Coordinates of C-alpha atoms in Angstrom, one line a residue:
Chain A
X1 CA 15.6 -85.6 71.7
X2 CA 12.3 -87.1 71.3
X3 CA 11.0 -85.8 74.5
X4 CA 12.0 -82.4 73.2
X5 CA 9.9 -83.1 70.1
X6 CA 6.9 -83.9 72.3
X7 CA 7.3 -80.8 74.4
X8 CA 7.7 -78.7 71.3
X9 CA 4.4 -79.8 69.8
X10 CA 2.6 -79.5 73.0
X11 CA 3.9 -75.8 73.4
X12 CA 2.9 -75.4 70.0
X13 CA -0.6 -76.5 71.1
X14 CA -0.8 -74.3 73.8
X15 CA 0.4 -71.4 71.9
X16 CA -2.4 -72.1 69.4
X17 CA -5.1 -72.2 72.1
X18 CA -3.5 -69.0 74.1
X19 CA -3.7 -67.2 70.5
X20 CA -7.2 -68.2 69.7
X21 CA -9.8 -65.7 68.5
X22 CA -12.3 -68.3 68.0
X23 CA -13.6 -71.7 69.4
X24 CA -12.7 -73.5 66.4
X25 CA -8.9 -72.4 66.9
X26 CA -9.1 -73.4 70.3
X27 CA -10.3 -76.8 69.4
X28 CA -7.4 -77.2 66.9
X29 CA -5.0 -76.1 69.7
X30 CA -6.3 -79.1 71.9
X31 CA -5.7 -81.5 68.8
X32 CA -2.2 -80.4 68.2
X33 CA -1.5 -81.2 72.1
X34 CA -3.0 -84.6 71.5
X35 CA -0.7 -84.8 68.7
X36 CA 2.2 -84.2 71.3
X37 CA 1.0 -86.7 73.4
X38 CA 0.7 -89.5 70.5
X39 CA 4.3 -88.5 69.5
X40 CA 5.4 -89.1 73.0
X41 CA 3.9 -92.5 73.2
X42 CA 5.6 -93.7 69.6
X43 CA 8.9 -92.5 71.2
X44 CA 8.2 -94.8 74.3
X45 CA 7.8 -97.6 71.7
X46 CA 4.3 -98.7 73.1
X47 CA 1.7 -99.0 70.3
X48 CA -0.9 -99.7 72.7
X49 CA -0.5 -96.4 74.4
X50 CA -0.5 -94.7 71.1
X51 CA -3.9 -96.4 70.2
X52 CA -5.2 -95.2 73.6
X53 CA -3.9 -91.7 72.7
X54 CA -5.3 -91.3 69.4
X55 CA -8.7 -92.6 70.7
X56 CA -8.7 -89.9 73.5
X57 CA -8.0 -87.5 70.6
X58 CA -11.1 -88.7 68.9
X59 CA -13.2 -88.6 71.9
X60 CA -12.1 -85.0 72.7
X61 CA -12.7 -83.8 69.3
X62 CA -16.3 -85.2 69.3
X63 CA -17.1 -83.7 72.7
X64 CA -15.6 -80.3 71.8
X65 CA -17.6 -80.1 68.4
X66 CA -20.6 -81.2 70.1
X67 CA -20.2 -78.3 72.9
X68 CA -19.3 -75.9 69.9
X69 CA -22.6 -76.9 68.1
X70 CA -24.7 -76.4 71.4
X71 CA -23.1 -72.9 71.8
X72 CA -23.8 -71.8 68.4
X73 CA -27.3 -72.9 68.7
X74 CA -27.8 -71.0 71.9
X75 CA -26.1 -68.0 70.1
X76 CA -22.9 -67.8 72.2
X77 CA -20.5 -68.3 69.6
Chain B
X1 CA 15.7 -88.4 60.6
X2 CA 14.2 -86.6 63.7
X3 CA 15.9 -83.5 62.9
X4 CA 13.8 -83.3 60.0
X5 CA 10.6 -83.3 61.9
X6 CA 12.3 -81.2 64.5
X7 CA 12.3 -78.5 61.8
X8 CA 9.0 -79.2 60.4
X9 CA 6.9 -79.2 63.5
X10 CA 7.6 -75.5 64.5
X11 CA 7.2 -74.5 60.7
X12 CA 3.6 -75.9 60.6
X13 CA 2.5 -74.8 64.1
X14 CA 4.1 -71.3 63.3
X15 CA 2.2 -71.2 60.1
X16 CA -1.2 -72.2 62.0
X17 CA -0.5 -69.5 64.6
X18 CA 0.1 -67.0 61.8
X19 CA -2.9 -67.8 59.8
X20 CA -6.3 -66.1 60.3
X21 CA -8.4 -68.3 58.3
X22 CA -9.9 -71.5 60.5
X23 CA -10.2 -73.6 57.5
X24 CA -6.8 -73.2 56.4
X25 CA -5.6 -74.0 59.9
X26 CA -7.6 -77.2 59.9
X27 CA -6.2 -78.3 56.8
X28 CA -2.7 -77.4 58.3
X29 CA -3.7 -79.7 61.3
X30 CA -4.2 -82.5 58.8
X31 CA -0.6 -81.8 57.6
X32 CA 0.8 -82.0 61.2
X33 CA -1.1 -85.0 61.9
X34 CA 0.7 -86.8 58.9
X35 CA 4.0 -85.3 60.2
X36 CA 3.7 -86.8 63.5
X37 CA 2.5 -90.1 62.0
X38 CA 5.5 -90.1 60.1
X39 CA 7.5 -89.5 63.7
X40 CA 5.5 -92.5 64.9
X41 CA 6.3 -94.6 62.0
X42 CA 10.3 -94.1 62.7
X43 CA 9.7 -95.4 66.3
X44 CA 6.9 -97.8 65.6
X45 CA 6.4 -98.9 62.1
X46 CA 3.7 -98.9 59.6
X47 CA 0.6 -99.4 61.8
X48 CA 1.3 -96.6 64.1
X49 CA 1.7 -94.1 60.9
X50 CA -1.8 -95.6 59.6
X51 CA -3.4 -95.1 63.0
X52 CA -2.3 -91.6 63.4
X53 CA -2.8 -90.6 60.0
X54 CA -6.2 -91.9 59.9
X55 CA -7.3 -90.2 63.1
X56 CA -6.0 -86.8 62.3
X57 CA -7.1 -86.8 58.8
X58 CA -10.7 -87.5 59.8
X59 CA -10.6 -85.3 62.7
X60 CA -9.2 -82.1 60.8
X61 CA -11.6 -82.6 57.9
X62 CA -14.3 -82.5 60.6
X63 CA -12.9 -79.5 61.6
X64 CA -12.9 -78.0 58.3
X65 CA -16.6 -78.5 58.2
X66 CA -17.0 -77.1 61.4
X67 CA -14.9 -74.1 60.5
X68 CA -16.9 -73.6 57.2
X69 CA -20.1 -73.6 59.2
X70 CA -19.1 -70.9 61.7
X71 CA -17.6 -68.6 59.0
X72 CA -16.5 -65.3 60.9
X73 CA -14.7 -62.5 59.9
X74 CA -11.7 -62.4 62.6
X75 CA -10.2 -59.3 64.1
X76 CA -6.6 -58.1 63.8
X77 CA -3.8 -60.1 64.7
X78 CA -2.7 -60.1 68.1
X79 CA 0.9 -59.2 69.4
X80 CA 0.9 -62.7 71.2
X81 CA 1.4 -64.6 68.0
X82 CA 4.8 -63.4 67.3
X83 CA 5.9 -64.3 70.9
X84 CA 4.4 -67.6 70.4
X85 CA 6.4 -68.4 67.2
X86 CA 9.6 -66.9 68.9
X87 CA 9.0 -69.3 71.8
X88 CA 8.4 -72.2 69.6
X89 CA 11.7 -71.4 67.6
X90 CA 13.7 -71.3 70.9
X91 CA 12.6 -74.4 72.0
X92 CA 13.5 -76.0 68.9
X93 CA 16.8 -74.6 68.7
X94 CA 17.4 -75.9 72.4
X95 CA 16.3 -79.5 71.3
X96 CA 18.9 -79.2 68.3
X97 CA 21.6 -79.0 70.9
X98 CA 21.1 -82.3 72.4
X99 CA 21.0 -85.4 69.9
X100 CA 20.7 -89.1 70.7
X101 CA 20.7 -92.0 68.4
X102 CA 17.2 -93.4 67.2
X103 CA 17.1 -97.3 67.1
X104 CA 15.0 -99.2 64.3
X105 CA 11.5 -99.2 64.6
X106 CA 10.2 -101.6 67.2
X107 CA 7.4 -104.4 66.0
X108 CA 4.7 -104.7 68.6
X109 CA 1.4 -106.3 68.4
X110 CA -1.6 -104.3 69.1
X111 CA -3.6 -105.7 72.3
X112 CA -6.8 -106.7 70.8
X113 CA -8.5 -106.4 74.0
X114 CA -8.4 -102.8 73.6
X115 CA -10.7 -102.7 70.8
X116 CA -14.2 -103.5 72.7
X117 CA -12.8 -101.1 75.4
X118 CA -12.1 -98.1 73.1
X119 CA -15.4 -98.9 71.3
X120 CA -17.5 -98.7 74.4
X121 CA -15.6 -95.4 75.4
X122 CA -16.4 -94.0 72.0
X123 CA -20.2 -95.1 72.0
X124 CA -20.3 -93.3 75.6
X125 CA -18.5 -90.3 74.2
X126 CA -21.2 -90.3 71.3
X127 CA -24.1 -90.4 73.7
X128 CA -22.7 -87.5 75.7
X129 CA -22.3 -85.6 72.4
X130 CA -26.0 -86.0 71.3
X131 CA -27.0 -85.1 74.7
X132 CA -24.9 -82.2 74.5
X133 CA -26.3 -80.9 71.3
X134 CA -29.9 -81.8 71.8

């Protein structure tokens, strides 16, 4: 059951990315997919893996937002 | 208990898919983060809840700021959204058909060697982010 919930969240994240009209919506979709990974690590009952997945989500957000700002500065957004 | 989450997740993701406003979508992301944090609490206890909820509330509030800074009008809704929402509901229905028992939450100690490693990676990511934006 937990496997399906993790897959469901990941499918939701993919759907948000696929229907994204702006880059901010694509970043939100990437965050939702990372939430799926966090739930999967919680269902696997490994808190260290959960900490690693959460921190990977943070790094990903930082880098994606930085890229978004760079593109906005160059005028591509 | 997991059945409640199974109904809540497609609902929240479906509303994210159907909304046009990015600020509203970012706030829904923080709600989704708290919902997944509750799911993590079921399996792993309070520390998992705090960790996930903290990370996701901070990340989605950052995205609210970013979305507010890049305000644009969006175009008409695409047909894709309804297909995506429908696909999610089908997955949720398929998962409802299989039920397993959930054991009580496991207490685990966090490996403290992770903290310097994750901090080093975070500083590296921040350095990269500065180099990208400047």
